[in-house]
């Protein structure tokens, strides 16, 4: 069971009174009725999210103005349990595919997969699109693109910079997030100014002292923000996201009290989390080794670029580490989300050189992303079973979110005082909660637009409104292929998973239309023995006989009849609906 | 993202300092090396959990003494995403199947599915086993058994009762849990006394004023508890589980402030949660209707037996409800865990007569059981998308756990002062945390036994120790069948889900061993078009040619060769591993 709420949380309910329902034009109705949008009026600005609205992930927003396109972020979405075999999900590029030459730039707000993971696939379609981002963001992107054999055209920017890309005049603003060097972007056009926060929070004491630049937000607000796109991820969470530094006591306690080795797992891009781990290890005389490809790679990059400060001699190879006594050892590895192939899962299964044992302490300095709970708990149970003590979000304060909670968002709205608001980055419940917050700070409900992926929002004469929609389905990357899975094939896969498959091979006498020999049954995922299918043979004979009487001789037609007959039999007999694959062969 | 930890929680880390690792005999090593247990010494007591250890669910503990067996609870486990198509999972009765005549009784601690759900399947094997439980527990059980067409032999007991069942002298003790009328059981035998808490917590202000009877725990402790089996579910959770009554402010606020209808979803057995909902609705002039089969049935039972107090005229039919203005309406329905067929999910999909719309408020007064998060969030997003405001655990205090947290467990250990401890009801992480708590209260680490399902624990001469193991696998109920799925078929299903299936039909010339005609390919869950399989035909021809040279003519052998060839081709070409079903027919 998840941990129960506790007393202190009662006030938090009160901090966040239940808003009245149903405000805002986008808000209380979905958009099935939307048609293709009319042409964008001269001088207007069009905003279309191809990802990130109605979901957490594959963030991608396309801005159109004066015949040109500016893209902000291009991320991937990770599949749910209802999307088996899918590696990642991309935004649907259909609506911009024939306008790629109009794209003046892709601006990346930060280096997380759900913001940069789709770039390789976009650059496959046009390789010379300028990619704009901060130093660390571009470094993470370039490492990724290298694996795809792509060398991007990059434009490095930093907070305070102002750059024109076609008709889009972009100013970059420092924001604080769970990865360093994140940026918000203010986009000035003749249609008005857009402020897009990207992912952000407002930690007032970040490890790098680089806080979200509310003075810039205020200045832009003074100038006039016509459309405010803001991170909805934690809009439902009352109060304020606490500071990254507040994890120090728990991390420090582990390094101090653990009787033997400490194994820490966290996100491979969370430089500040790892910084705290390194500092605590150093303080208590433990040496550190990085384990796991992405951890080693990213921390190398962060160190080389000066984002990760590593006391000399602290980080060593796992080989050197083995020479030390256990209480001098700390490992930092991947797998905090229970990914089966990652280092930590393999340790939990005793399938790794690091053999977890009695007295080891494992620290999961990470969140439990919804959908990963069971996988994560499997890892925790496995580690515990081998005698390790596991410290995690459920029993210690070892994680804070990277996103602004309701209280922080309210500050932003009151500082920016936007004319129109479009919540981004979130499922419906998050977008809706964020919209409620905007309205409670005084934004006109009719200027709060809740859109979904593909919904066209036009900013014309200073007013944002929904004018239509474009295609924005899921594009599945599966194996080596983009489009390696479709909604239809996933539906089949779920049936196969729940019910199994039965192949029926019937050799039919072309003259009589009757069985030439006993049919063959091959079942997988459907429990059976030699006798299971005997009772269905008369059913098949009857089906063929009826078909013959009615003069149905075509093999494909017979296959359909057989499939239906066998499916009905399986359901009548076992209340199961296996996928039936009929094969009729004329003899 | 889950909600971040907040400041108040820092102390809670400190409340619960990290224990040293690796105490206790069962604790730091799993039990693969265990063999069958030796015969139970004369006068000893044997304890075997057939479910509930290493998992949350299908709780079942078998006690053996003087040649007789006493069973405490017989529940079901609900499947994970890695067990597709499975309805429920039962304990494995193998080890008691040939001793059913020695079973003197099945004692049920309370009426939750994970404690009573397996009873119908046990009674199928021997229908006249006496079933012992409290009034409400037996009423819920009998309603369930009716659906199975079974009339049980029941023995109704209440707190304070003391009954002998063969050599087991059972005393029943009141405990507080998330369902009324729950009992702990003290089992006196010549080998010593066992105290089994069942599921419990220590709410000091429960709605029915029936608190966990710590005075009885103290008295039993004075007499001497030789083996203490105690609920581990929340052992990792620092502090104390707050009172059910503390949900009142949030529930009351919803009933007061909701502009239109209120739809509440909760567990259909949570009588006190529903009582609070009814009281708040009544207070604010809303009439209530129950929606969903199990909710209607259970609340009917609870009302008839006096556990649910319903002001006259408060509860009406949905038909009558429709005549009232929206702000006078409250519905109480099933589906709080996102079950696709339950009322709430269907409302979220507009597939229910209750059409959710702008201004409706939905209250999910329930937990998010790990693994259900995505399903629950899908429902919340669906409801939000139609304009409803959704109040849930993530944004309000609308749930407390039914299980004792670490602080409560420590009280129990200090009051009972048991000689031996065996944590029950939990995954490894919970069992381990509970064991750590026992040890911190002074229980000898060597007398703390962490066992898994099927591990044999013998209490001999006042000392509990692990002596062997018995079979305790998963028994899957799937469709109408017990054993309708096996580990092997589930493995196939997961492959089918991730990779799809390709059936290859090759008609082979019996004389030449070559293809008599072009092979047929039938693929599901594996994206393909007419051209996809063309490149594999030469591969098949080559395989058949090689086989012919080597004189391999048998159809089954050829099928194996074809399967391997096609599988290799699919992986080389698409990095996919579809299940290949080869069909070779001699022409």
XYZ file of C-alpha atoms in Angstrom, chain B:
587
model
C 5.126 12.799 -11.415
C 4.136 11.664 -7.920
C 3.845 14.519 -5.447
C 7.206 15.530 -3.956
C 8.036 15.026 -0.289
C 7.503 18.103 1.844
C 9.308 19.715 4.742
C 7.241 18.088 7.488
C 8.528 14.781 6.249
C 12.129 15.450 7.083
C 11.444 14.767 10.771
C 9.747 11.578 9.782
C 12.998 10.335 8.350
C 14.511 11.072 11.720
C 11.630 9.352 13.503
C 12.718 6.241 11.740
C 16.521 6.056 11.823
C 18.047 3.653 9.378
C 18.461 0.322 11.184
C 21.675 -1.653 10.947
C 21.281 -4.317 8.340
C 21.209 -8.047 8.240
C 19.800 -9.244 11.538
C 17.744 -12.347 12.047
C 17.980 -15.874 10.824
C 15.587 -15.585 7.895
C 16.693 -12.168 7.112
C 19.694 -11.847 4.966
C 19.360 -14.888 2.791
C 16.606 -16.232 0.570
C 15.658 -19.874 0.872
C 16.422 -21.599 -2.428
C 18.607 -24.112 -0.624
C 15.762 -25.369 1.592
C 14.703 -29.024 1.336
C 11.537 -30.775 2.443
C 11.114 -30.391 6.208
C 11.704 -33.312 8.597
C 8.636 -34.659 10.434
C 7.289 -32.274 13.064
C 8.614 -33.308 16.496
C 5.968 -34.605 18.949
C 4.380 -31.643 20.695
C 5.665 -29.089 18.209
C 3.732 -26.517 16.205
C 4.344 -26.063 12.485
C 3.508 -22.823 10.668
C 3.448 -22.594 6.878
C 2.228 -19.550 4.969
C 0.898 -20.634 1.581
C 0.350 -16.989 0.667
C 0.975 -13.447 1.867
C 4.729 -13.697 2.486
C 6.717 -11.917 -0.198
C 3.544 -10.477 -1.687
C 0.524 -8.392 -0.727
C -2.437 -10.726 -1.065
C -3.752 -14.333 -1.013
C -3.074 -14.496 2.723
C -3.214 -18.061 4.013
C -1.402 -19.548 7.013
C -1.571 -23.232 7.896
C -0.904 -24.333 11.491
C -0.130 -27.995 12.190
C -0.234 -29.467 15.682
C -0.933 -32.946 17.065
C -1.767 -34.247 13.612
C -4.398 -31.623 12.850
C -4.396 -28.496 10.672
C -5.870 -25.068 11.376
C -6.002 -22.572 8.505
C -6.077 -18.818 9.115
C -7.448 -16.904 6.091
C -7.612 -18.071 2.485
C -7.397 -15.128 0.110
C -6.674 -14.272 -3.486
C -3.896 -12.211 -5.024
C -4.607 -9.847 -7.914
C -2.346 -10.203 -10.959
C 0.369 -7.773 -12.058
C 0.932 -6.456 -15.558
C 3.322 -9.363 -16.065
C 0.430 -11.811 -15.650
C -1.897 -10.854 -18.529
C -5.302 -12.477 -18.787
C -5.182 -13.793 -15.236
C -8.298 -13.104 -13.142
C -6.943 -13.988 -9.705
C -4.087 -15.977 -8.177
C -4.779 -18.590 -5.506
C -2.536 -20.107 -2.850
C -1.126 -23.485 -3.859
C -3.068 -26.165 -1.921
C -0.709 -28.960 -3.012
C 0.928 -29.405 0.389
C -2.417 -29.868 2.220
C -4.439 -31.543 -0.529
C -3.925 -35.055 0.863
C -4.569 -33.857 4.412
C -7.814 -31.966 3.968
C -9.545 -34.370 6.366
C -7.165 -33.202 9.107
C -8.293 -29.583 8.694
C -10.306 -28.683 11.808
C -11.313 -25.183 10.688
C -10.630 -22.156 8.509
C -10.521 -18.999 10.636
C -11.168 -15.759 8.722
C -9.794 -12.607 10.328
C -11.904 -10.238 8.185
C -13.911 -9.949 4.972
C -11.416 -8.597 2.416
C -10.839 -10.524 -0.811
C -7.175 -11.122 -0.008
C -8.321 -13.007 3.094
C -11.547 -14.749 1.997
C -11.387 -14.859 -1.818
C -9.795 -18.311 -1.932
C -12.380 -19.987 0.322
C -14.710 -21.064 -2.524
C -11.804 -22.887 -4.169
C -10.798 -24.532 -0.884
C -14.365 -25.653 -0.177
C -14.536 -27.127 -3.679
C -11.910 -29.573 -2.458
C -13.671 -30.281 0.845
C -17.031 -28.608 1.265
C -17.630 -29.244 4.993
C -14.593 -27.544 6.467
C -15.946 -25.361 9.297
C -15.512 -21.674 8.420
C -15.021 -19.435 11.450
C -15.467 -15.670 11.429
C -17.269 -12.607 12.723
C -20.798 -11.678 11.681
C -19.873 -9.269 8.878
C -17.029 -11.438 7.645
C -19.298 -14.462 7.295
C -22.018 -12.355 5.666
C -19.584 -11.128 2.969
C -18.270 -14.682 2.538
C -21.735 -16.202 2.198
C -22.709 -13.641 -0.448
C -19.596 -14.644 -2.393
C -20.153 -18.389 -1.927
C -23.723 -18.033 -3.137
C -22.344 -17.024 -6.568
C -20.354 -20.267 -6.508
C -23.408 -22.233 -5.368
C -21.745 -23.262 -2.105
C -23.412 -23.281 1.344
C -20.627 -23.298 3.957
C -20.585 -24.767 7.441
C -20.029 -21.603 9.436
C -19.117 -20.879 13.048
C -19.830 -17.298 14.031
C -17.579 -15.799 16.686
C -17.010 -12.367 18.203
C -14.254 -10.670 20.175
C -13.770 -12.293 23.595
C -15.020 -15.694 22.394
C -12.817 -18.707 23.043
C -13.399 -21.846 20.964
C -11.578 -25.123 20.603
C -10.973 -26.588 17.140
C -9.276 -29.944 17.596
C -6.028 -29.303 19.469
C -6.210 -25.554 18.706
C -7.720 -23.390 21.452
C -8.629 -20.113 19.735
C -9.391 -16.792 21.433
C -10.644 -13.929 19.291
C -9.543 -10.337 19.833
C -11.071 -7.153 18.384
C -8.829 -5.279 15.945
C -9.482 -2.126 13.936
C -9.005 -2.201 10.157
C -10.487 -0.701 6.982
C -13.446 -3.081 7.219
C -15.576 -3.528 10.364
C -15.666 -6.568 12.638
C -12.035 -7.615 12.097
C -10.441 -10.079 14.504
C -7.007 -11.129 15.643
C -6.724 -14.711 16.868
C -4.701 -16.133 19.754
C -4.081 -19.852 19.237
C -3.125 -21.837 22.322
C -1.517 -25.229 21.765
C 0.640 -27.540 23.836
C 3.567 -26.123 21.866
C 2.812 -22.607 23.052
C 0.666 -19.636 22.192
C 0.533 -17.931 18.799
C -0.934 -14.459 18.343
C -1.903 -13.646 14.745
C -2.998 -10.035 14.254
C -4.524 -10.420 10.809
C -4.670 -7.015 9.098
C -4.973 -4.238 11.645
C -4.211 -0.687 12.675
C -4.746 1.221 15.900
C -7.117 4.058 15.065
C -7.903 5.457 18.533
C -11.137 7.094 17.348
C -12.731 4.661 14.895
C -16.264 5.409 13.695
C -17.624 2.351 15.510
C -15.567 3.021 18.669
C -14.303 -0.551 18.363
C -10.562 -0.099 18.873
C -7.802 -2.683 18.622
C -7.939 -4.374 22.043
C -4.472 -3.647 23.403
C -5.633 -4.719 26.866
C -6.171 -8.204 25.460
C -2.784 -8.007 23.721
C -1.276 -7.074 27.115
C -3.052 -9.920 28.914
C -1.921 -12.435 26.296
C 1.588 -10.998 26.536
C 1.518 -11.514 30.306
C 0.485 -15.128 29.770
C 3.290 -15.423 27.218
C 3.122 -15.147 23.423
C 5.542 -17.677 21.969
C 5.062 -16.673 18.343
C 3.738 -13.316 17.123
C 2.553 -13.074 13.517
C 1.960 -9.429 12.696
C 0.844 -7.329 9.736
C 3.848 -5.894 7.854
C 2.032 -3.880 5.171
C 2.937 -0.441 6.552
C 6.061 -1.375 8.532
C 8.118 0.884 6.238
C 5.852 3.866 6.901
C 7.218 6.088 9.688
C 4.954 7.386 12.420
C 1.270 6.569 12.914
C -1.599 5.925 10.554
C -4.018 8.808 11.084
C -7.640 8.327 12.034
C -10.367 7.576 9.510
C -12.205 10.566 11.014
C -9.538 12.923 9.649
C -10.956 12.470 6.171
C -14.103 14.237 7.287
C -12.938 17.800 6.468
C -12.170 16.969 2.832
C -15.303 14.865 2.302
C -17.453 17.476 4.035
C -15.886 20.243 1.926
C -16.730 18.435 -1.293
C -20.352 17.886 -0.292
C -20.616 21.542 0.779
C -18.850 23.297 -2.099
C -19.507 21.120 -5.141
C -21.666 23.204 -7.504
C -23.425 20.190 -9.008
C -23.447 16.414 -8.533
C -20.944 14.630 -6.335
C -19.779 11.185 -7.433
C -17.789 9.312 -4.787
C -15.830 6.177 -5.558
C -14.292 3.993 -2.876
C -13.696 0.364 -1.939
C -17.004 -1.501 -1.866
C -16.145 -3.040 1.512
C -15.042 0.153 3.255
C -18.161 0.604 5.384
C -16.768 3.424 7.537
C -15.508 5.409 4.534
C -18.970 5.165 2.985
C -20.553 6.036 6.363
C -18.627 9.322 6.355
C -19.746 10.013 2.802
C -23.392 9.342 3.719
C -23.188 11.547 6.814
C -21.639 14.460 4.886
C -24.174 14.123 2.072
C -27.020 14.072 4.599
C -25.605 17.127 6.369
C -25.627 19.100 3.116
C -29.026 17.969 1.889
C -27.866 15.574 -0.807
C -29.627 12.269 -1.475
C -27.443 9.268 -2.230
C -27.664 6.335 -4.626
C -25.321 3.354 -4.734
C -23.981 2.352 -8.167
C -22.120 -0.846 -9.027
C -23.011 -4.442 -8.158
C -20.536 -5.036 -5.302
C -21.223 -1.606 -3.760
C -24.995 -2.177 -3.757
C -24.613 -5.703 -2.419
C -22.087 -4.962 0.359
C -23.759 -1.791 1.565
C -27.049 -3.682 1.673
C -25.445 -6.332 3.875
C -23.714 -3.750 6.082
C -26.969 -1.848 6.486
C -29.063 -4.935 7.266
C -26.556 -6.045 9.897
C -26.359 -2.597 11.452
C -22.775 -1.763 10.491
C -23.863 1.065 8.177
C -26.196 3.627 9.711
C -28.443 5.135 7.049
C -30.778 8.036 7.957
C -34.206 7.164 6.606
C -34.856 8.549 3.130
C -31.189 9.356 2.487
C -30.451 6.498 0.129
C -32.660 6.318 -2.965
C -32.549 4.648 -6.362
C -30.657 6.294 -9.224
C -34.057 6.696 -10.880
C -35.414 8.796 -7.993
C -32.122 10.665 -7.830
C -32.513 11.890 -11.396
C -35.607 13.830 -10.356
C -33.550 15.999 -7.979
C -31.541 19.136 -8.843
C -27.845 18.408 -9.370
C -26.666 20.063 -6.144
C -28.901 17.662 -4.189
C -27.287 14.591 -5.710
C -24.514 12.291 -4.518
C -23.606 8.931 -6.021
C -21.431 6.283 -4.411
C -19.906 3.917 -6.935
C -17.270 1.281 -7.606
C -14.157 1.709 -9.724
C -11.757 3.579 -7.449
C -8.862 1.444 -8.730
C -9.571 2.225 -12.388
C -11.095 -1.190 -13.074
C -12.153 -0.843 -16.726
C -15.550 -2.486 -16.286
C -16.500 -0.632 -13.097
C -18.966 2.257 -12.970
C -16.410 5.060 -12.683
C -14.285 3.982 -15.662
C -17.404 3.736 -17.759
C -18.447 7.224 -16.677
C -14.993 8.489 -17.688
C -15.539 6.920 -21.121
C -19.122 8.290 -21.422
C -20.215 4.665 -21.470
C -22.645 4.931 -18.508
C -26.094 6.456 -17.951
C -24.472 8.876 -15.522
C -23.057 11.345 -18.050
C -20.255 13.252 -16.394
C -20.242 16.925 -17.339
C -19.103 20.424 -16.510
C -19.569 21.172 -12.810
C -19.686 17.584 -11.566
C -17.276 16.745 -8.753
C -15.759 13.294 -8.465
C -14.224 12.199 -5.161
C -11.873 9.221 -5.204
C -11.867 8.335 -1.501
C -9.335 5.566 -1.911
C -5.679 4.627 -2.217
C -3.659 4.181 -5.395
C -2.681 0.545 -5.156
C 0.754 0.130 -6.797
C 0.318 -1.067 -10.357
C -3.095 0.606 -10.704
C -1.756 4.160 -10.970
C -1.923 4.440 -14.742
C -5.425 2.984 -14.860
C -6.590 5.363 -12.119
C -4.983 8.384 -13.760
C -6.609 7.433 -17.073
C -9.969 7.587 -15.290
C -9.120 10.893 -13.573
C -8.007 12.395 -16.895
C -11.118 11.131 -18.658
C -13.407 12.627 -16.027
C -11.468 15.903 -16.033
C -11.628 16.031 -19.799
C -15.449 16.015 -19.617
C -15.326 18.978 -17.264
C -15.551 17.238 -13.894
C -13.439 18.380 -10.988
C -11.682 15.363 -9.487
C -10.610 15.277 -5.836
C -8.190 12.452 -5.097
C -5.361 11.319 -2.837
C -2.930 13.443 -4.865
C -4.672 16.754 -4.149
C -6.651 16.223 -0.936
C -6.674 14.164 2.247
C -9.269 11.618 1.157
C -7.596 8.364 2.147
C -5.912 6.778 5.148
C -4.425 3.320 5.153
C -6.013 0.370 6.927
C -2.700 -0.875 8.261
C -0.569 -0.055 11.292
C 2.481 2.113 10.587
C 5.905 1.612 12.179
C 4.985 3.556 15.325
C 1.929 1.403 16.011
C 3.822 -1.825 15.420
C 6.438 -0.763 17.952
C 3.663 -0.250 20.545
C 2.418 -3.777 19.832
C 5.853 -5.346 20.250
C 6.386 -3.480 23.516
C 2.977 -4.533 24.848
C 3.092 -8.182 23.705
C 6.831 -8.791 24.285
C 6.742 -11.916 22.099
C 9.380 -14.649 22.399
C 9.474 -15.249 18.640
C 8.329 -13.076 15.758
C 7.287 -13.972 12.227
C 6.286 -10.926 10.124
C 3.369 -11.660 7.774
C 1.330 -9.885 5.090
C 3.920 -8.129 2.972
C 6.559 -8.070 0.293
C 10.156 -8.631 1.342
C 10.706 -4.931 1.980
C 7.741 -4.882 4.381
C 8.665 -8.117 6.168
C 12.206 -6.873 6.594
C 11.112 -3.474 7.932
C 8.746 -5.185 10.374
C 11.510 -7.536 11.538
C 13.805 -4.536 12.102
C 11.119 -2.969 14.316
C 10.749 -6.159 16.381
C 14.515 -6.300 16.873
C 14.644 -2.635 17.875
C 12.112 -3.379 20.652
C 14.443 -6.051 22.008
C 13.333 -9.287 20.373
C 16.328 -11.614 19.954
C 17.364 -11.363 16.280
C 17.731 -15.134 16.154
C 14.075 -15.444 17.087
C 12.899 -13.185 14.263
C 12.000 -15.388 11.320
C 11.511 -13.949 7.857
C 9.915 -16.691 5.833
C 8.528 -16.758 2.306
C 5.468 -18.581 0.998
C 5.963 -22.317 1.550
C 8.771 -21.955 4.079
C 8.238 -24.282 7.038
C 8.604 -22.656 10.470
C 8.537 -24.983 13.462
C 7.922 -23.849 17.038
C 9.622 -26.447 19.204
C 10.632 -26.006 22.857
C 9.620 -22.350 22.668
C 11.913 -21.514 19.760
C 10.810 -20.819 16.190
C 13.096 -21.837 13.340
C 13.016 -22.558 9.636
C 13.187 -26.289 8.936
C 12.329 -26.686 5.266
C 9.847 -25.815 2.583
C 6.778 -27.098 0.741
C 5.489 -26.270 -2.764
C 3.904 -22.797 -2.889
C 3.669 -21.625 -6.469
C 1.110 -19.380 -8.127
C -2.197 -21.032 -9.040
C -3.815 -18.899 -11.735
C -7.545 -18.615 -12.226
C -8.107 -17.644 -15.830
C -11.503 -17.658 -17.483
C -13.474 -20.464 -15.892
C -10.487 -22.582 -15.067
C -8.271 -22.986 -12.028
C -4.862 -23.482 -13.587
C -6.081 -21.769 -16.759
C -2.648 -20.220 -17.063
C 0.818 -21.548 -16.241
C 4.188 -19.845 -15.868
C 5.024 -21.175 -19.344
C 1.848 -19.863 -20.957
C 2.369 -16.488 -19.280
C 5.896 -16.354 -20.670
C 4.450 -17.023 -24.135
C 1.809 -14.341 -23.600
C 4.421 -11.746 -22.702
C 6.402 -12.608 -25.820
C 3.222 -12.431 -27.896
C 2.507 -9.032 -26.357
C 5.962 -7.576 -26.898
C 6.729 -9.132 -30.275
C 3.582 -10.503 -31.892
C 3.217 -13.804 -33.728
C 3.986 -14.988 -37.267
C 2.494 -18.210 -38.583
C 4.397 -19.684 -41.518
C 2.601 -22.265 -43.646
C 4.884 -24.204 -45.973
C 3.521 -26.900 -48.281
C 6.427 -29.177 -49.036
C 6.752 -31.631 -51.904
C 7.144 -34.998 -50.194
C 9.490 -36.258 -52.944
C 11.820 -33.282 -53.470
C 11.509 -31.712 -50.005
C 11.174 -28.334 -51.739
C 8.299 -25.862 -51.498
C 5.299 -27.097 -53.494
C 3.975 -23.538 -53.599
C 4.834 -20.116 -52.148
C 4.634 -20.201 -48.345
C 1.868 -18.376 -46.528
C 2.569 -15.859 -43.767
C -0.020 -14.819 -41.190
C 1.196 -12.170 -38.748
C -0.560 -10.477 -35.822
C 0.943 -7.844 -33.557
C 3.869 -7.690 -35.985
C 3.574 -4.835 -38.452
C 3.797 -6.030 -42.052
C 2.582 -5.496 -45.569
C 2.444 -7.772 -48.619
C 6.141 -7.246 -49.270
C 7.395 -7.753 -45.711
C 7.934 -11.496 -45.916
C 9.184 -11.772 -49.521
C 12.859 -11.630 -48.456
C 12.382 -14.608 -46.148
C 11.171 -16.968 -48.884
C 14.686 -17.683 -50.216
C 15.751 -18.270 -46.594
C 13.024 -20.907 -46.292
C 13.963 -22.463 -49.631
C 17.580 -22.680 -48.532
C 16.598 -24.209 -45.187
C 14.465 -26.849 -46.920
C 17.205 -27.589 -49.453
C 19.772 -28.118 -46.698
C 17.316 -30.315 -44.823
C 16.663 -32.368 -47.958
C 20.415 -32.871 -48.487
C 20.723 -34.044 -44.902
C 17.736 -36.309 -45.427
C 15.523 -34.497 -42.918
C 11.987 -35.176 -44.126
C 9.902 -35.315 -40.970
C 7.376 -32.452 -40.903
C 7.884 -31.723 -37.155
C 11.658 -31.480 -37.619
C 11.242 -29.251 -40.670
C 8.941 -27.024 -38.659
C 11.642 -26.544 -36.040
C 14.211 -25.681 -38.708
C 11.807 -23.222 -40.366
C 10.942 -21.574 -37.045
C 14.597 -20.982 -36.289
C 15.338 -19.654 -39.777
C 12.402 -17.228 -39.789
C 13.129 -16.077 -36.216
C 16.760 -15.323 -37.114
C 15.648 -13.449 -40.222
C 13.154 -11.334 -38.228
C 15.769 -10.413 -35.661
C 18.465 -9.626 -38.248
C 16.048 -7.542 -40.292
C 13.851 -5.832 -37.673
C 15.493 -6.527 -34.288
C 12.193 -8.214 -33.363
C 11.584 -11.635 -31.883
C 8.028 -12.570 -32.860
C 6.739 -15.967 -31.813
C 7.029 -18.147 -34.935
C 4.394 -20.828 -35.457
C 5.595 -23.066 -38.305
C 3.186 -25.324 -40.192
C 4.725 -27.801 -42.630
C 2.371 -29.838 -44.760
C 3.465 -32.624 -47.066
C 1.929 -32.410 -50.505
